[in-house]
PDB file of C-alpha atoms in Angstrom:
ATOM      1  CA  MET A   1      15.592  13.108 -64.004  1.00 43.00           C
ATOM      2  CA  GLU A   2      18.376  10.655 -63.243  1.00 46.00           C
ATOM      3  CA  HIS A   3      15.861   7.928 -62.335  1.00 50.00           C
ATOM      4  CA  TYR A   4      13.943   8.601 -65.530  1.00 55.00           C
ATOM      5  CA  GLY A   5      17.190   8.421 -67.479  1.00 65.00           C
ATOM      6  CA  VAL A   6      18.088   5.017 -66.018  1.00 66.00           C
ATOM      7  CA  ARG A   7      14.578   3.762 -66.688  1.00 72.00           C
ATOM      8  CA  GLY A   8      14.800   5.020 -70.252  1.00 70.00           C
ATOM      9  CA  VAL A   9      18.123   3.260 -70.777  1.00 70.00           C
ATOM     10  CA  MET A  10      16.714  -0.002 -69.376  1.00 73.00           C
ATOM     11  CA  TYR A  11      13.669   0.285 -71.623  1.00 74.00           C
ATOM     12  CA  THR A  12      15.912   0.840 -74.654  1.00 78.00           C
ATOM     13  CA  LEU A  13      18.124  -2.133 -73.772  1.00 76.00           C
ATOM     14  CA  ILE A  14      15.188  -4.521 -73.232  1.00 77.00           C
ATOM     15  CA  LYS A  15      13.501  -3.256 -76.400  1.00 79.00           C
ATOM     16  CA  SER A  16      16.634  -3.836 -78.462  1.00 79.00           C
ATOM     17  CA  TYR A  17      17.009  -7.264 -76.825  1.00 79.00           C
ATOM     18  CA  LEU A  18      13.535  -8.372 -77.937  1.00 79.00           C
ATOM     19  CA  GLU A  19      13.106  -6.600 -81.284  1.00 81.00           C
ATOM     20  CA  ASP A  20      14.293  -7.710 -84.723  1.00 82.00           C
ATOM     21  CA  ARG A  21      14.869 -11.335 -83.797  1.00 82.00           C
ATOM     22  CA  PHE A  22      14.591 -14.143 -86.336  1.00 83.00           C
ATOM     23  CA  GLN A  23      14.531 -17.892 -86.079  1.00 82.00           C
ATOM     24  CA  ARG A  24      14.493 -20.960 -88.307  1.00 84.00           C
ATOM     25  CA  VAL A  25      14.399 -24.696 -87.754  1.00 85.00           C
ATOM     26  CA  LYS A  26      16.444 -27.583 -89.050  1.00 85.00           C
ATOM     27  CA  PHE A  27      14.706 -30.823 -90.036  1.00 86.00           C
ATOM     28  CA  ASN A  28      16.286 -33.725 -91.921  1.00 88.00           C
ATOM     29  CA  ASN A  29      19.420 -31.613 -92.418  1.00 87.00           C
ATOM     30  CA  LYS A  30      17.377 -28.920 -94.150  1.00 89.00           C
ATOM     31  CA  LEU A  31      16.991 -25.388 -92.861  1.00 89.00           C
ATOM     32  CA  SER A  32      13.754 -23.468 -93.140  1.00 89.00           C
ATOM     33  CA  ASN A  33      13.537 -19.821 -94.120  1.00 88.00           C
ATOM     34  CA  TRP A  34      14.115 -17.147 -91.507  1.00 89.00           C
ATOM     35  CA  ASP A  35      10.915 -15.963 -89.782  1.00 85.00           C
ATOM     36  CA  LYS A  36      10.663 -12.878 -87.624  1.00 84.00           C
ATOM     37  CA  ILE A  37       9.688 -13.391 -83.962  1.00 80.00           C
ATOM     38  CA  ASN A  38       6.940 -10.938 -83.087  1.00 79.00           C
ATOM     39  CA  ILE A  39       6.042 -12.253 -79.628  1.00 77.00           C
ATOM     40  CA  GLY A  40       7.736 -14.224 -76.866  1.00 77.00           C
ATOM     41  CA  VAL A  41      11.242 -14.265 -75.432  1.00 76.00           C
ATOM     42  CA  PRO A  42      14.356 -15.994 -76.806  1.00 74.00           C
ATOM     43  CA  GLN A  43      14.376 -19.571 -75.579  1.00 73.00           C
ATOM     44  CA  GLY A  44      17.510 -20.543 -73.693  1.00 74.00           C
ATOM     45  CA  SER A  45      18.497 -16.956 -73.019  1.00 77.00           C
ATOM     46  CA  VAL A  46      19.568 -15.589 -69.647  1.00 79.00           C
ATOM     47  CA  LEU A  47      16.859 -12.932 -69.475  1.00 80.00           C
ATOM     48  CA  GLY A  48      14.147 -15.161 -70.960  1.00 80.00           C
ATOM     49  CA  PRO A  49      12.948 -16.789 -67.697  1.00 81.00           C
ATOM     50  CA  LEU A  50      12.982 -13.474 -65.821  1.00 83.00           C
ATOM     51  CA  LEU A  51      10.983 -11.675 -68.501  1.00 82.00           C
ATOM     52  CA  PHE A  52       8.514 -14.569 -68.642  1.00 82.00           C
ATOM     53  CA  LEU A  53       8.003 -14.454 -64.855  1.00 84.00           C
ATOM     54  CA  ILE A  54       7.338 -10.722 -65.049  1.00 84.00           C
ATOM     55  CA  TYR A  55       4.893 -11.325 -67.890  1.00 84.00           C
ATOM     56  CA  VAL A  56       2.800 -13.918 -66.003  1.00 83.00           C
ATOM     57  CA  ASN A  57       3.164 -12.318 -62.575  1.00 84.00           C
ATOM     58  CA  ASP A  58      -0.481 -11.166 -62.428  1.00 83.00           C
ATOM     59  CA  LEU A  59      -1.970 -14.581 -63.283  1.00 82.00           C
ATOM     60  CA  PRO A  60      -2.646 -15.598 -59.624  1.00 81.00           C
ATOM     61  CA  SER A  61      -4.663 -12.412 -59.079  1.00 80.00           C
ATOM     62  CA  THR A  62      -7.190 -13.452 -61.751  1.00 77.00           C
ATOM     63  CA  ILE A  63      -8.866 -15.913 -59.363  1.00 73.00           C
ATOM     64  CA  PRO A  64     -11.385 -13.806 -57.405  1.00 63.00           C
ATOM     65  CA  TYR A  65     -11.302 -14.193 -53.640  1.00 53.00           C
ATOM     66  CA  THR A  66     -15.032 -14.311 -52.961  1.00 47.00           C
ATOM     67  CA  LEU A  67     -17.248 -16.152 -50.503  1.00 40.00           C
ATOM     68  CA  ALA A  68     -18.231 -18.573 -53.273  1.00 45.00           C
ATOM     69  CA  ASP A  69     -14.640 -19.350 -54.252  1.00 51.00           C
ATOM     70  CA  GLU A  70     -12.504 -18.477 -51.247  1.00 62.00           C
ATOM     71  CA  ASN A  71     -10.646 -21.796 -51.275  1.00 73.00           C
ATOM     72  CA  SER A  72      -9.063 -21.474 -54.718  1.00 76.00           C
ATOM     73  CA  SER A  73      -5.609 -20.209 -55.562  1.00 76.00           C
ATOM     74  CA  ILE A  74      -2.968 -20.334 -58.289  1.00 79.00           C
ATOM     75  CA  THR A  75       0.614 -21.383 -57.611  1.00 78.00           C
ATOM     76  CA  LEU A  76       3.359 -20.443 -60.062  1.00 79.00           C
ATOM     77  CA  PHE A  77       6.886 -21.743 -60.421  1.00 78.00           C
ATOM     78  CA  ALA A  78       8.539 -20.683 -63.685  1.00 72.00           C
ATOM     79  CA  ASP A  79       6.218 -22.060 -66.389  1.00 71.00           C
ATOM     80  CA  ASP A  80       4.539 -24.624 -64.083  1.00 77.00           C
ATOM     81  CA  THR A  81       1.066 -23.421 -63.126  1.00 79.00           C
ATOM     82  CA  SER A  82      -1.136 -25.183 -60.572  1.00 80.00           C
ATOM     83  CA  VAL A  83      -4.725 -24.314 -59.705  1.00 80.00           C
ATOM     84  CA  ILE A  84      -5.615 -25.522 -56.199  1.00 80.00           C
ATOM     85  CA  THR A  85      -9.268 -25.801 -55.154  1.00 79.00           C
ATOM     86  CA  ASN A  86     -10.679 -27.080 -51.881  1.00 78.00           C
ATOM     87  CA  ASP A  87     -14.379 -27.616 -51.238  1.00 75.00           C
ATOM     88  CA  PRO A  88     -16.181 -30.379 -49.298  1.00 75.00           C
ATOM     89  CA  ASP A  89     -19.224 -30.056 -51.538  1.00 77.00           C
ATOM     90  CA  LEU A  90     -18.687 -32.023 -54.757  1.00 77.00           C
ATOM     91  CA  MET A  91     -20.970 -29.840 -56.897  1.00 80.00           C
ATOM     92  CA  ASN A  92     -19.289 -26.638 -55.727  1.00 78.00           C
ATOM     93  CA  PHE A  93     -15.915 -28.284 -56.209  1.00 78.00           C
ATOM     94  CA  GLU A  94     -16.617 -29.117 -59.857  1.00 80.00           C
ATOM     95  CA  ARG A  95     -18.241 -25.748 -60.520  1.00 81.00           C
ATOM     96  CA  ASN A  96     -15.337 -23.802 -59.033  1.00 80.00           C
ATOM     97  CA  LEU A  97     -12.784 -25.844 -60.941  1.00 79.00           C
ATOM     98  CA  ASN A  98     -14.481 -25.149 -64.260  1.00 81.00           C
ATOM     99  CA  LEU A  99     -14.898 -21.491 -63.328  1.00 81.00           C
ATOM    100  CA  ASN A 100     -11.209 -21.217 -62.530  1.00 80.00           C
ATOM    101  CA  PHE A 101     -10.249 -22.896 -65.785  1.00 81.00           C
ATOM    102  CA  ARG A 102     -12.473 -20.503 -67.713  1.00 82.00           C
ATOM    103  CA  ILE A 103     -10.885 -17.515 -65.993  1.00 83.00           C
ATOM    104  CA  VAL A 104      -7.382 -18.836 -66.703  1.00 82.00           C
ATOM    105  CA  LYS A 105      -8.286 -19.481 -70.336  1.00 83.00           C
ATOM    106  CA  GLU A 106      -9.516 -15.906 -70.767  1.00 85.00           C
ATOM    107  CA  TRP A 107      -6.294 -14.622 -69.227  1.00 86.00           C
ATOM    108  CA  PHE A 108      -4.256 -16.757 -71.631  1.00 85.00           C
ATOM    109  CA  TYR A 109      -6.150 -15.460 -74.634  1.00 85.00           C
ATOM    110  CA  SER A 110      -5.788 -11.851 -73.476  1.00 86.00           C
ATOM    111  CA  ASN A 111      -2.024 -12.293 -73.092  1.00 85.00           C
ATOM    112  CA  LEU A 112      -1.414 -14.204 -76.349  1.00 83.00           C
ATOM    113  CA  LEU A 113      -0.607 -17.442 -74.531  1.00 82.00           C
ATOM    114  CA  SER A 114      -2.058 -20.923 -74.829  1.00 79.00           C
ATOM    115  CA  LEU A 115      -2.402 -23.864 -72.485  1.00 77.00           C
ATOM    116  CA  ASN A 116      -0.748 -27.127 -73.510  1.00 77.00           C
ATOM    117  CA  ILE A 117      -3.734 -29.385 -72.900  1.00 77.00           C
ATOM    118  CA  ASP A 118      -1.623 -32.510 -73.524  1.00 78.00           C
ATOM    119  CA  LYS A 119       0.455 -31.648 -70.456  1.00 79.00           C
ATOM    120  CA  THR A 120      -2.536 -30.604 -68.367  1.00 80.00           C
ATOM    121  CA  SER A 121      -4.300 -32.897 -65.903  1.00 79.00           C
ATOM    122  CA  TYR A 122      -6.122 -32.682 -62.625  1.00 79.00           C
ATOM    123  CA  MET A 123      -5.873 -34.766 -59.486  1.00 80.00           C
ATOM    124  CA  GLN A 124      -8.231 -35.315 -56.566  1.00 78.00           C
ATOM    125  CA  PHE A 125      -6.566 -35.623 -53.180  1.00 78.00           C
ATOM    126  CA  THR A 126      -8.442 -38.163 -51.103  1.00 75.00           C
ATOM    127  CA  SER A 127      -7.922 -40.752 -48.398  1.00 71.00           C
ATOM    128  CA  LYS A 128      -7.172 -44.379 -49.225  1.00 69.00           C
ATOM    129  CA  ASN A 129     -10.631 -45.509 -48.110  1.00 64.00           C
ATOM    130  CA  LYS A 130     -12.582 -43.142 -50.356  1.00 68.00           C
ATOM    131  CA  ASN A 131     -13.417 -43.576 -54.018  1.00 67.00           C
ATOM    132  CA  LEU A 132     -12.626 -40.882 -56.571  1.00 66.00           C
ATOM    133  CA  HIS A 133     -15.538 -38.933 -58.021  1.00 70.00           C
ATOM    134  CA  ASN A 134     -16.073 -38.427 -61.718  1.00 74.00           C
ATOM    135  CA  ILE A 135     -15.526 -34.757 -62.443  1.00 75.00           C
ATOM    136  CA  ASN A 136     -15.664 -33.163 -65.879  1.00 75.00           C
ATOM    137  CA  ILE A 137     -13.258 -30.277 -66.319  1.00 75.00           C
ATOM    138  CA  GLU A 138     -13.390 -28.787 -69.803  1.00 73.00           C
ATOM    139  CA  TYR A 139     -10.940 -26.581 -71.639  1.00 71.00           C
ATOM    140  CA  ASP A 140     -11.817 -25.584 -75.211  1.00 71.00           C
ATOM    141  CA  ASN A 141     -14.380 -28.415 -75.387  1.00 73.00           C
ATOM    142  CA  THR A 142     -11.738 -30.919 -74.318  1.00 74.00           C
ATOM    143  CA  ILE A 143     -12.106 -32.981 -71.147  1.00 75.00           C
ATOM    144  CA  THR A 144      -9.062 -32.715 -68.883  1.00 77.00           C
ATOM    145  CA  ILE A 145      -7.527 -36.059 -67.954  1.00 77.00           C
ATOM    146  CA  GLN A 146      -7.622 -37.165 -64.322  1.00 77.00           C
ATOM    147  CA  ALA A 147      -4.292 -38.387 -62.930  1.00 77.00           C
ATOM    148  CA  ASN A 148      -3.595 -40.597 -59.929  1.00 79.00           C
ATOM    149  CA  PHE A 149      -0.169 -39.038 -59.488  1.00 82.00           C
ATOM    150  CA  ILE A 150       1.730 -36.122 -60.970  1.00 81.00           C
ATOM    151  CA  LYS A 151       5.324 -34.947 -61.054  1.00 83.00           C
ATOM    152  CA  PHE A 152       5.532 -31.552 -59.373  1.00 80.00           C
ATOM    153  CA  LEU A 153       8.913 -29.807 -59.305  1.00 81.00           C
ATOM    154  CA  GLY A 154      10.763 -33.107 -59.504  1.00 82.00           C
ATOM    155  CA  ILE A 155       8.693 -34.912 -56.856  1.00 83.00           C
ATOM    156  CA  THR A 156       6.029 -37.468 -57.772  1.00 84.00           C
ATOM    157  CA  VAL A 157       2.925 -36.824 -55.664  1.00 82.00           C
ATOM    158  CA  GLY A 158       0.104 -39.371 -55.418  1.00 80.00           C
ATOM    159  CA  ASN A 159      -3.578 -38.532 -54.936  1.00 80.00           C
ATOM    160  CA  THR A 160      -3.557 -40.187 -51.483  1.00 79.00           C
ATOM    161  CA  LEU A 161      -0.317 -38.384 -50.567  1.00 78.00           C
ATOM    162  CA  SER A 162       1.457 -41.715 -50.746  1.00 78.00           C
ATOM    163  CA  TRP A 163       5.104 -41.510 -51.812  1.00 83.00           C
ATOM    164  CA  LYS A 164       5.213 -44.970 -53.351  1.00 83.00           C
ATOM    165  CA  GLN A 165       5.342 -43.611 -56.904  1.00 84.00           C
ATOM    166  CA  HIS A 166       8.148 -41.213 -56.062  1.00 86.00           C
ATOM    167  CA  ILE A 167      10.186 -43.898 -54.304  1.00 85.00           C
ATOM    168  CA  ASP A 168       9.622 -46.299 -57.203  1.00 88.00           C
ATOM    169  CA  THR A 169      10.876 -43.571 -59.535  1.00 87.00           C
ATOM    170  CA  ILE A 170      14.147 -42.861 -57.743  1.00 87.00           C
ATOM    171  CA  ILE A 171      15.061 -46.465 -56.839  1.00 89.00           C
ATOM    172  CA  PRO A 172      16.329 -47.321 -60.380  1.00 91.00           C
ATOM    173  CA  LYS A 173      18.392 -44.117 -60.385  1.00 90.00           C
ATOM    174  CA  LEU A 174      19.901 -44.968 -57.013  1.00 90.00           C
ATOM    175  CA  ASN A 175      20.640 -48.537 -58.145  1.00 91.00           C
ATOM    176  CA  LYS A 176      22.461 -47.147 -61.167  1.00 90.00           C
ATOM    177  CA  ALA A 177      24.449 -44.817 -58.930  1.00 89.00           C
ATOM    178  CA  CYS A 178      25.420 -47.747 -56.661  1.00 90.00           C
ATOM    179  CA  PHE A 179      26.621 -49.713 -59.688  1.00 90.00           C
ATOM    180  CA  ILE A 180      28.760 -46.787 -60.838  1.00 88.00           C
ATOM    181  CA  ILE A 181      30.299 -46.348 -57.388  1.00 88.00           C
ATOM    182  CA  ARG A 182      31.107 -50.076 -57.124  1.00 88.00           C
ATOM    183  CA  ARG A 183      32.835 -50.033 -60.509  1.00 88.00           C
ATOM    184  CA  LEU A 184      34.825 -46.907 -59.679  1.00 88.00           C
ATOM    185  CA  LYS A 185      35.794 -48.085 -56.189  1.00 86.00           C
ATOM    186  CA  LEU A 186      38.788 -49.993 -57.566  1.00 85.00           C
ATOM    187  CA  ILE A 187      40.308 -47.066 -59.446  1.00 88.00           C
ATOM    188  CA  LEU A 188      39.364 -43.921 -57.511  1.00 85.00           C
ATOM    189  CA  SER A 189      40.458 -42.502 -54.196  1.00 89.00           C
ATOM    190  CA  ASN A 190      38.034 -42.102 -51.308  1.00 87.00           C
ATOM    191  CA  PHE A 191      37.934 -38.362 -51.945  1.00 90.00           C
ATOM    192  CA  ALA A 192      36.965 -38.881 -55.583  1.00 89.00           C
ATOM    193  CA  LEU A 193      34.398 -41.530 -54.627  1.00 88.00           C
ATOM    194  CA  LYS A 194      32.764 -39.059 -52.243  1.00 89.00           C
ATOM    195  CA  MET A 195      32.425 -36.606 -55.114  1.00 90.00           C
ATOM    196  CA  VAL A 196      30.809 -39.297 -57.244  1.00 88.00           C
ATOM    197  CA  TYR A 197      28.499 -40.261 -54.366  1.00 89.00           C
ATOM    198  CA  PHE A 198      27.262 -36.713 -53.821  1.00 88.00           C
ATOM    199  CA  ALA A 199      26.840 -36.130 -57.562  1.00 86.00           C
ATOM    200  CA  PHE A 200      25.030 -39.368 -58.474  1.00 85.00           C
ATOM    201  CA  PHE A 201      23.438 -40.712 -55.271  1.00 89.00           C
ATOM    202  CA  HIS A 202      23.066 -38.139 -52.514  1.00 87.00           C
ATOM    203  CA  LEU A 203      21.672 -35.478 -54.831  1.00 86.00           C
ATOM    204  CA  ILE A 204      18.826 -37.757 -55.966  1.00 85.00           C
ATOM    205  CA  MET A 205      18.079 -39.232 -52.548  1.00 84.00           C
ATOM    206  CA  SER A 206      18.067 -35.944 -50.639  1.00 85.00           C
ATOM    207  CA  TYR A 207      15.966 -33.936 -53.111  1.00 85.00           C
ATOM    208  CA  GLY A 208      12.590 -33.271 -51.491  1.00 80.00           C
ATOM    209  CA  PHE A 209      13.530 -35.568 -48.606  1.00 79.00           C
ATOM    210  CA  ILE A 210      11.776 -33.315 -46.112  1.00 76.00           C
ATOM    211  CA  PHE A 211       8.475 -34.343 -47.737  1.00 75.00           C
ATOM    212  CA  TRP A 212       8.844 -38.033 -48.541  1.00 72.00           C
ATOM    213  CA  GLY A 213      11.566 -39.048 -46.073  1.00 69.00           C
ATOM    214  CA  ASN A 214       9.120 -40.122 -43.356  1.00 66.00           C
ATOM    215  CA  SER A 215       7.235 -42.464 -45.652  1.00 63.00           C
ATOM    216  CA  GLY A 216       6.497 -45.764 -43.904  1.00 59.00           C
ATOM    217  CA  ASN A 217       6.303 -49.281 -45.288  1.00 56.00           C
ATOM    218  CA  SER A 218       2.580 -48.888 -45.894  1.00 49.00           C
ATOM    219  CA  ASN A 219       3.398 -46.157 -48.412  1.00 47.00           C
ATOM    220  CA  GLY A 220       5.974 -48.193 -50.202  1.00 44.00           C
ATOM    221  CA  GLY A 221       9.013 -47.050 -48.176  1.00 42.00           C
TER     222      GLY A 221
END
């Protein structure tokens, strides 16, 4: 009874947290009318990300693990969703990709969600000596754009697993950090400069270093 009571209290608290919420927008210094929020979680709230993760937790299980599609999986991190498919046969590869997209689309519709097609792309991982194949992946009669590199959790990954794009991305940030440190060197103590270094330089350089840190000159290092 005590467990049921705690569960009932939690249900009441979450229900009161989500119900009877309103929102409006401001555009050109004009406020719209208040509209009631019937679905979704409050953006920017503390519980919002947790409730969203619970809501989408079953998405990876929608991809069936069968003999025909045993090399496909879904990876989730917050609201970033990646469908990974591996097949040496090009026809099976394209068929499985479209099948997975269709399954994901049906899950979205069933759960009152939608895919932002403008932020959706696919990438073929291949060696430098192989040409990319033309693959048509459709979502709501729209062809998904093929990308040569994507930004995944703050790291830019190329389709040949070259880190040139990522290194090219962080170099301007590191140059800016060096400029700031040089300017502050004349007025700050060594202790304060170390704080600036770790905040503006080391943080950027060390992020994901375990992946791209061994990049050689041939990869743009």
